[in-house]
JSON list of C-alpha atoms in Angstrom, two decimals:
[
{"chain": "B", "resi": 1, "resn": "ALA", "atom": "CA", "xyz": [-0.23, -0.01, 0.25]},
{"chain": "B", "resi": 2, "resn": "GLU", "atom": "CA", "xyz": [2.63, 2.35, 0.65]},
{"chain": "B", "resi": 3, "resn": "ARG", "atom": "CA", "xyz": [4.13, 1.61, -2.52]},
{"chain": "B", "resi": 4, "resn": "TYR", "atom": "CA", "xyz": [1.35, 2.23, -4.63]},
{"chain": "B", "resi": 5, "resn": "PRO", "atom": "CA", "xyz": [-0.87, 4.30, -2.65]},
{"chain": "B", "resi": 6, "resn": "GLY", "atom": "CA", "xyz": [-3.18, 5.19, -5.58]},
{"chain": "B", "resi": 7, "resn": "TRP", "atom": "CA", "xyz": [-3.63, 1.70, -6.67]},
{"chain": "B", "resi": 8, "resn": "PRO", "atom": "CA", "xyz": [-7.65, 0.78, -6.85]},
{"chain": "B", "resi": 9, "resn": "ILE", "atom": "CA", "xyz": [-6.68, -2.58, -5.39]},
{"chain": "B", "resi": 10, "resn": "ASP", "atom": "CA", "xyz": [-6.77, -4.62, -2.15]},
{"chain": "B", "resi": 11, "resn": "LEU", "atom": "CA", "xyz": [-3.75, -5.83, -0.79]},
{"chain": "B", "resi": 12, "resn": "VAL", "atom": "CA", "xyz": [-3.54, -9.03, 1.06]},
{"chain": "B", "resi": 13, "resn": "GLU", "atom": "CA", "xyz": [-0.43, -10.23, 3.17]},
{"chain": "B", "resi": 14, "resn": "THR", "atom": "CA", "xyz": [0.72, -13.55, 2.64]},
{"chain": "B", "resi": 15, "resn": "ARG", "atom": "CA", "xyz": [3.17, -15.51, 4.28]},
{"chain": "B", "resi": 16, "resn": "SER", "atom": "CA", "xyz": [4.89, -18.93, 3.36]},
{"chain": "B", "resi": 17, "resn": "PHE", "atom": "CA", "xyz": [3.30, -22.14, 4.38]},
{"chain": "B", "resi": 18, "resn": "GLU", "atom": "CA", "xyz": [-0.06, -20.68, 5.50]},
{"chain": "B", "resi": 19, "resn": "PRO", "atom": "CA", "xyz": [-3.19, -21.42, 2.83]},
{"chain": "B", "resi": 20, "resn": "PHE", "atom": "CA", "xyz": [-5.64, -18.74, 1.93]},
{"chain": "B", "resi": 21, "resn": "ARG", "atom": "CA", "xyz": [-8.47, -18.90, -0.50]},
{"chain": "B", "resi": 22, "resn": "HIS", "atom": "CA", "xyz": [-9.13, -16.76, -3.90]},
{"chain": "B", "resi": 23, "resn": "MET", "atom": "CA", "xyz": [-12.17, -17.18, -5.57]},
{"chain": "B", "resi": 24, "resn": "GLU", "atom": "CA", "xyz": [-12.06, -20.91, -6.50]},
{"chain": "B", "resi": 25, "resn": "PHE", "atom": "CA", "xyz": [-8.65, -21.40, -6.11]},
{"chain": "B", "resi": 26, "resn": "ASP", "atom": "CA", "xyz": [-6.92, -22.78, -2.75]},
{"chain": "B", "resi": 27, "resn": "LEU", "atom": "CA", "xyz": [-3.29, -21.35, -2.16]},
{"chain": "B", "resi": 28, "resn": "VAL", "atom": "CA", "xyz": [-0.24, -22.47, -0.37]},
{"chain": "B", "resi": 29, "resn": "PRO", "atom": "CA", "xyz": [2.54, -20.16, -0.60]},
{"chain": "B", "resi": 30, "resn": "ILE", "atom": "CA", "xyz": [6.08, -21.55, -0.09]},
{"chain": "B", "resi": 31, "resn": "ARG", "atom": "CA", "xyz": [9.28, -20.44, 0.61]},
{"chain": "B", "resi": 32, "resn": "ALA", "atom": "CA", "xyz": [11.56, -19.49, -2.11]},
{"chain": "B", "resi": 33, "resn": "THR", "atom": "CA", "xyz": [14.96, -18.37, -1.91]},
{"chain": "B", "resi": 34, "resn": "HIS", "atom": "CA", "xyz": [15.18, -14.98, -3.61]},
{"chain": "B", "resi": 35, "resn": "GLY", "atom": "CA", "xyz": [15.96, -12.53, -1.42]},
{"chain": "B", "resi": 36, "resn": "GLU", "atom": "CA", "xyz": [16.51, -11.98, 2.71]},
{"chain": "B", "resi": 37, "resn": "GLU", "atom": "CA", "xyz": [14.76, -8.93, 3.36]},
{"chain": "B", "resi": 38, "resn": "GLU", "atom": "CA", "xyz": [11.08, -10.38, 2.66]},
{"chain": "B", "resi": 39, "resn": "ASP", "atom": "CA", "xyz": [9.30, -13.80, 2.78]},
{"chain": "B", "resi": 40, "resn": "THR", "atom": "CA", "xyz": [9.40, -14.38, -1.27]},
{"chain": "B", "resi": 41, "resn": "GLN", "atom": "CA", "xyz": [7.12, -17.21, -2.44]},
{"chain": "B", "resi": 42, "resn": "ASN", "atom": "CA", "xyz": [5.88, -19.31, -4.99]},
{"chain": "B", "resi": 43, "resn": "LEU", "atom": "CA", "xyz": [2.41, -20.87, -5.05]},
{"chain": "B", "resi": 44, "resn": "LEU", "atom": "CA", "xyz": [0.80, -23.94, -4.82]},
{"chain": "B", "resi": 45, "resn": "ILE", "atom": "CA", "xyz": [-2.31, -23.54, -6.59]},
{"chain": "B", "resi": 46, "resn": "GLN", "atom": "CA", "xyz": [-5.22, -26.02, -6.30]},
{"chain": "B", "resi": 47, "resn": "ARG", "atom": "CA", "xyz": [-8.66, -26.27, -7.88]},
{"chain": "B", "resi": 48, "resn": "ASP", "atom": "CA", "xyz": [-11.15, -28.90, -8.26]},
{"chain": "B", "resi": 49, "resn": "GLY", "atom": "CA", "xyz": [-8.30, -31.42, -6.84]},
{"chain": "B", "resi": 50, "resn": "VAL", "atom": "CA", "xyz": [-5.59, -30.18, -9.43]},
{"chain": "B", "resi": 51, "resn": "THR", "atom": "CA", "xyz": [-2.43, -29.47, -8.14]},
{"chain": "B", "resi": 52, "resn": "LEU", "atom": "CA", "xyz": [0.07, -26.88, -9.58]},
{"chain": "B", "resi": 53, "resn": "LEU", "atom": "CA", "xyz": [2.88, -25.35, -8.40]},
{"chain": "B", "resi": 54, "resn": "TYR", "atom": "CA", "xyz": [4.03, -21.95, -9.92]},
{"chain": "B", "resi": 55, "resn": "ALA", "atom": "CA", "xyz": [7.89, -21.27, -9.28]},
{"chain": "B", "resi": 56, "resn": "THR", "atom": "CA", "xyz": [9.63, -18.28, -10.40]},
{"chain": "B", "resi": 57, "resn": "ASP", "atom": "CA", "xyz": [12.55, -16.61, -8.41]},
{"chain": "B", "resi": 58, "resn": "THR", "atom": "CA", "xyz": [12.97, -19.60, -6.89]},
{"chain": "B", "resi": 59, "resn": "GLY", "atom": "CA", "xyz": [16.11, -20.62, -5.96]},
{"chain": "B", "resi": 60, "resn": "ILE", "atom": "CA", "xyz": [17.29, -23.60, -4.71]},
{"chain": "B", "resi": 61, "resn": "TRP", "atom": "CA", "xyz": [14.75, -23.73, -1.50]},
{"chain": "B", "resi": 62, "resn": "GLU", "atom": "CA", "xyz": [15.97, -24.35, 1.58]},
{"chain": "B", "resi": 63, "resn": "GLU", "atom": "CA", "xyz": [15.13, -27.41, 3.59]},
{"chain": "B", "resi": 64, "resn": "PRO", "atom": "CA", "xyz": [11.66, -26.60, 5.03]},
{"chain": "B", "resi": 65, "resn": "THR", "atom": "CA", "xyz": [10.41, -25.57, 1.64]},
{"chain": "B", "resi": 66, "resn": "TRP", "atom": "CA", "xyz": [11.87, -29.23, 0.69]},
{"chain": "B", "resi": 67, "resn": "THR", "atom": "CA", "xyz": [10.29, -30.97, 3.87]},
{"chain": "B", "resi": 68, "resn": "PHE", "atom": "CA", "xyz": [6.84, -29.06, 3.63]},
{"chain": "B", "resi": 69, "resn": "LEU", "atom": "CA", "xyz": [6.50, -30.44, -0.50]},
{"chain": "B", "resi": 70, "resn": "ARG", "atom": "CA", "xyz": [7.39, -33.87, 0.14]},
{"chain": "B", "resi": 71, "resn": "ASP", "atom": "CA", "xyz": [3.66, -34.24, 1.39]},
{"chain": "B", "resi": 72, "resn": "TRP", "atom": "CA", "xyz": [2.43, -32.78, -1.71]},
{"chain": "B", "resi": 73, "resn": "ARG", "atom": "CA", "xyz": [1.46, -34.47, -5.42]},
{"chain": "B", "resi": 74, "resn": "LEU", "atom": "CA", "xyz": [1.73, -32.17, -8.44]},
{"chain": "B", "resi": 75, "resn": "ASP", "atom": "CA", "xyz": [-0.19, -32.41, -11.14]},
{"chain": "B", "resi": 76, "resn": "ALA", "atom": "CA", "xyz": [1.91, -29.51, -13.60]},
{"chain": "B", "resi": 77, "resn": "LEU", "atom": "CA", "xyz": [5.11, -27.74, -12.16]},
{"chain": "B", "resi": 78, "resn": "VAL", "atom": "CA", "xyz": [6.04, -24.09, -13.93]},
{"chain": "B", "resi": 79, "resn": "LEU", "atom": "CA", "xyz": [9.63, -23.52, -12.93]},
{"chain": "B", "resi": 80, "resn": "GLU", "atom": "CA", "xyz": [11.63, -20.88, -13.94]},
{"chain": "B", "resi": 81, "resn": "CYS", "atom": "CA", "xyz": [14.99, -21.39, -15.55]},
{"chain": "B", "resi": 82, "resn": "THR", "atom": "CA", "xyz": [16.27, -17.79, -15.63]},
{"chain": "B", "resi": 83, "resn": "GLU", "atom": "CA", "xyz": [20.21, -17.91, -15.80]},
{"chain": "B", "resi": 84, "resn": "GLY", "atom": "CA", "xyz": [19.58, -20.62, -18.53]},
{"chain": "B", "resi": 85, "resn": "LEU", "atom": "CA", "xyz": [22.94, -22.10, -19.69]},
{"chain": "B", "resi": 86, "resn": "ALA", "atom": "CA", "xyz": [25.01, -19.01, -18.16]},
{"chain": "B", "resi": 87, "resn": "SER", "atom": "CA", "xyz": [24.97, -19.56, -14.17]},
{"chain": "B", "resi": 88, "resn": "THR", "atom": "CA", "xyz": [25.86, -16.77, -12.06]},
{"chain": "B", "resi": 89, "resn": "GLN", "atom": "CA", "xyz": [26.53, -16.46, -8.35]},
{"chain": "B", "resi": 90, "resn": "TYR", "atom": "CA", "xyz": [23.09, -15.35, -7.21]},
{"chain": "B", "resi": 91, "resn": "HIS", "atom": "CA", "xyz": [21.18, -17.76, -5.79]},
{"chain": "B", "resi": 92, "resn": "GLY", "atom": "CA", "xyz": [18.04, -16.62, -6.31]},
{"chain": "B", "resi": 93, "resn": "HIS", "atom": "CA", "xyz": [17.42, -18.10, -9.59]},
{"chain": "B", "resi": 94, "resn": "LEU", "atom": "CA", "xyz": [18.26, -21.29, -11.30]},
{"chain": "B", "resi": 95, "resn": "ASP", "atom": "CA", "xyz": [20.17, -22.14, -14.30]},
{"chain": "B", "resi": 96, "resn": "ALA", "atom": "CA", "xyz": [19.50, -25.15, -16.79]},
{"chain": "B", "resi": 97, "resn": "ASP", "atom": "CA", "xyz": [21.59, -27.56, -14.21]},
{"chain": "B", "resi": 98, "resn": "GLU", "atom": "CA", "xyz": [19.79, -26.40, -11.22]},
{"chain": "B", "resi": 99, "resn": "CYS", "atom": "CA", "xyz": [16.53, -26.77, -12.89]},
{"chain": "B", "resi": 100, "resn": "ARG", "atom": "CA", "xyz": [17.30, -30.17, -13.56]},
{"chain": "B", "resi": 101, "resn": "ASP", "atom": "CA", "xyz": [18.23, -31.07, -10.05]},
{"chain": "B", "resi": 102, "resn": "VAL", "atom": "CA", "xyz": [15.25, -29.43, -8.63]},
{"chain": "B", "resi": 103, "resn": "VAL", "atom": "CA", "xyz": [13.03, -31.31, -10.83]},
{"chain": "B", "resi": 104, "resn": "ARG", "atom": "CA", "xyz": [15.15, -34.82, -10.23]},
{"chain": "B", "resi": 105, "resn": "ARG", "atom": "CA", "xyz": [14.94, -34.18, -6.27]},
{"chain": "B", "resi": 106, "resn": "LEU", "atom": "CA", "xyz": [10.74, -33.73, -6.60]},
{"chain": "B", "resi": 107, "resn": "ARG", "atom": "CA", "xyz": [10.68, -36.82, -8.51]},
{"chain": "B", "resi": 108, "resn": "ALA", "atom": "CA", "xyz": [12.83, -38.89, -5.83]},
{"chain": "B", "resi": 109, "resn": "GLN", "atom": "CA", "xyz": [10.82, -37.57, -3.13]},
{"chain": "B", "resi": 110, "resn": "GLY", "atom": "CA", "xyz": [7.80, -38.37, -4.53]},
{"chain": "B", "resi": 111, "resn": "THR", "atom": "CA", "xyz": [6.16, -34.59, -4.83]},
{"chain": "B", "resi": 112, "resn": "LEU", "atom": "CA", "xyz": [6.37, -35.18, -8.73]},
{"chain": "B", "resi": 113, "resn": "ALA", "atom": "CA", "xyz": [5.73, -38.37, -10.69]},
{"chain": "B", "resi": 114, "resn": "ALA", "atom": "CA", "xyz": [8.14, -39.07, -13.71]},
{"chain": "B", "resi": 115, "resn": "ASP", "atom": "CA", "xyz": [4.90, -38.41, -16.06]},
{"chain": "B", "resi": 116, "resn": "THR", "atom": "CA", "xyz": [4.01, -35.25, -14.43]},
{"chain": "B", "resi": 117, "resn": "PRO", "atom": "CA", "xyz": [4.31, -32.40, -16.98]},
{"chain": "B", "resi": 118, "resn": "VAL", "atom": "CA", "xyz": [7.39, -29.99, -16.35]},
{"chain": "B", "resi": 119, "resn": "PHE", "atom": "CA", "xyz": [7.68, -26.18, -18.08]},
{"chain": "B", "resi": 120, "resn": "THR", "atom": "CA", "xyz": [10.26, -23.64, -17.75]},
{"chain": "B", "resi": 121, "resn": "THR", "atom": "CA", "xyz": [9.28, -20.28, -17.46]},
{"chain": "B", "resi": 122, "resn": "HIS", "atom": "CA", "xyz": [11.06, -16.63, -16.45]},
{"chain": "B", "resi": 123, "resn": "HIS", "atom": "CA", "xyz": [13.99, -16.79, -19.45]},
{"chain": "B", "resi": 124, "resn": "SER", "atom": "CA", "xyz": [16.74, -14.00, -19.43]},
{"chain": "B", "resi": 125, "resn": "HIS", "atom": "CA", "xyz": [18.20, -13.06, -22.69]},
{"chain": "B", "resi": 126, "resn": "GLN", "atom": "CA", "xyz": [21.25, -13.15, -20.10]},
{"chain": "B", "resi": 127, "resn": "GLY", "atom": "CA", "xyz": [20.96, -17.12, -19.83]},
{"chain": "B", "resi": 128, "resn": "GLY", "atom": "CA", "xyz": [23.26, -17.18, -22.79]},
{"chain": "B", "resi": 129, "resn": "ALA", "atom": "CA", "xyz": [20.86, -19.85, -24.48]},
{"chain": "B", "resi": 130, "resn": "THR", "atom": "CA", "xyz": [18.12, -19.93, -27.04]},
{"chain": "B", "resi": 131, "resn": "HIS", "atom": "CA", "xyz": [15.03, -21.97, -27.06]},
{"chain": "B", "resi": 132, "resn": "ALA", "atom": "CA", "xyz": [16.32, -25.11, -28.70]},
{"chain": "B", "resi": 133, "resn": "GLN", "atom": "CA", "xyz": [19.22, -25.33, -26.63]},
{"chain": "B", "resi": 134, "resn": "LEU", "atom": "CA", "xyz": [17.47, -25.11, -23.52]},
{"chain": "B", "resi": 135, "resn": "GLU", "atom": "CA", "xyz": [15.40, -28.04, -25.33]},
{"chain": "B", "resi": 136, "resn": "ALA", "atom": "CA", "xyz": [18.53, -29.69, -25.85]},
{"chain": "B", "resi": 137, "resn": "ALA", "atom": "CA", "xyz": [19.74, -28.95, -22.20]},
{"chain": "B", "resi": 138, "resn": "LEU", "atom": "CA", "xyz": [16.66, -30.20, -20.28]},
{"chain": "B", "resi": 139, "resn": "GLY", "atom": "CA", "xyz": [14.74, -32.31, -22.85]},
{"chain": "B", "resi": 140, "resn": "ASP", "atom": "CA", "xyz": [16.38, -35.62, -21.60]},
{"chain": "B", "resi": 141, "resn": "GLU", "atom": "CA", "xyz": [14.45, -35.01, -18.02]},
{"chain": "B", "resi": 142, "resn": "GLY", "atom": "CA", "xyz": [11.30, -34.71, -19.93]},
{"chain": "B", "resi": 143, "resn": "ILE", "atom": "CA", "xyz": [11.15, -30.50, -19.23]},
{"chain": "B", "resi": 144, "resn": "LEU", "atom": "CA", "xyz": [9.13, -28.36, -21.67]},
{"chain": "B", "resi": 145, "resn": "ILE", "atom": "CA", "xyz": [10.85, -25.07, -22.64]},
{"chain": "B", "resi": 146, "resn": "GLY", "atom": "CA", "xyz": [8.13, -22.37, -22.24]},
{"chain": "B", "resi": 147, "resn": "TYR", "atom": "CA", "xyz": [7.30, -19.52, -24.65]},
{"chain": "B", "resi": 148, "resn": "ASP", "atom": "CA", "xyz": [5.25, -16.95, -24.57]},
{"chain": "B", "resi": 149, "resn": "GLY", "atom": "CA", "xyz": [1.65, -18.00, -25.13]},
{"chain": "B", "resi": 150, "resn": "LEU", "atom": "CA", "xyz": [2.33, -21.34, -24.08]},
{"chain": "B", "resi": 151, "resn": "GLU", "atom": "CA", "xyz": [-1.26, -22.83, -22.91]},
{"chain": "B", "resi": 152, "resn": "PHE", "atom": "CA", "xyz": [-1.81, -26.20, -21.49]},
{"chain": "B", "resi": 153, "resn": "ASP", "atom": "CA", "xyz": [-4.80, -28.12, -19.67]},
{"chain": "B", "resi": 154, "resn": "LEU", "atom": "CA", "xyz": [-4.92, -30.12, -16.64]}
]
C-alpha cells in the first residue's frame, strides 16, 4: 500500500506455508530463495483436486520448503530457468543444471511423478541460450521449455 498508494487494489499479505483462498482457488505460498529481506514465495495453486506449483524467482529451496513439499503431489510444475546456460553467483534464480536438479529431487521425494508435465518459465536474454539449446539441455528430463503464449490443460 505504501509503494502504490493510488492503486485501486486490495492488498492481502501472505506468509509462506499459510494457505488462503482466492475466488475458486486454494493457494499455499511456499518459501522461495530469492531475497533475505522479504518472505519471497512460490505458489501451490489448487482447484477441483488439481495442483500446480508455479515457481519463479525460486533459487534452490531451503530444507523447510523441501520438507513441506514432501506431502504434496503435483499435477504440473512451472519452474523458472532464468540463468539458462549462463550460471551466475546469484542464488535467487536457477540455471539449467539447477532446474534439472530441482525436478530430479521433486521426483525422488514423490512430489512429482515421472510423467507429470514440467514447463520452464522466467527466461532471460542473459541466460546465454536459445529455446532450442534449452530443449537440448533439459529435454532428456522431460522438461518442456516455455514460451510466450504457451497454454496447457490439466
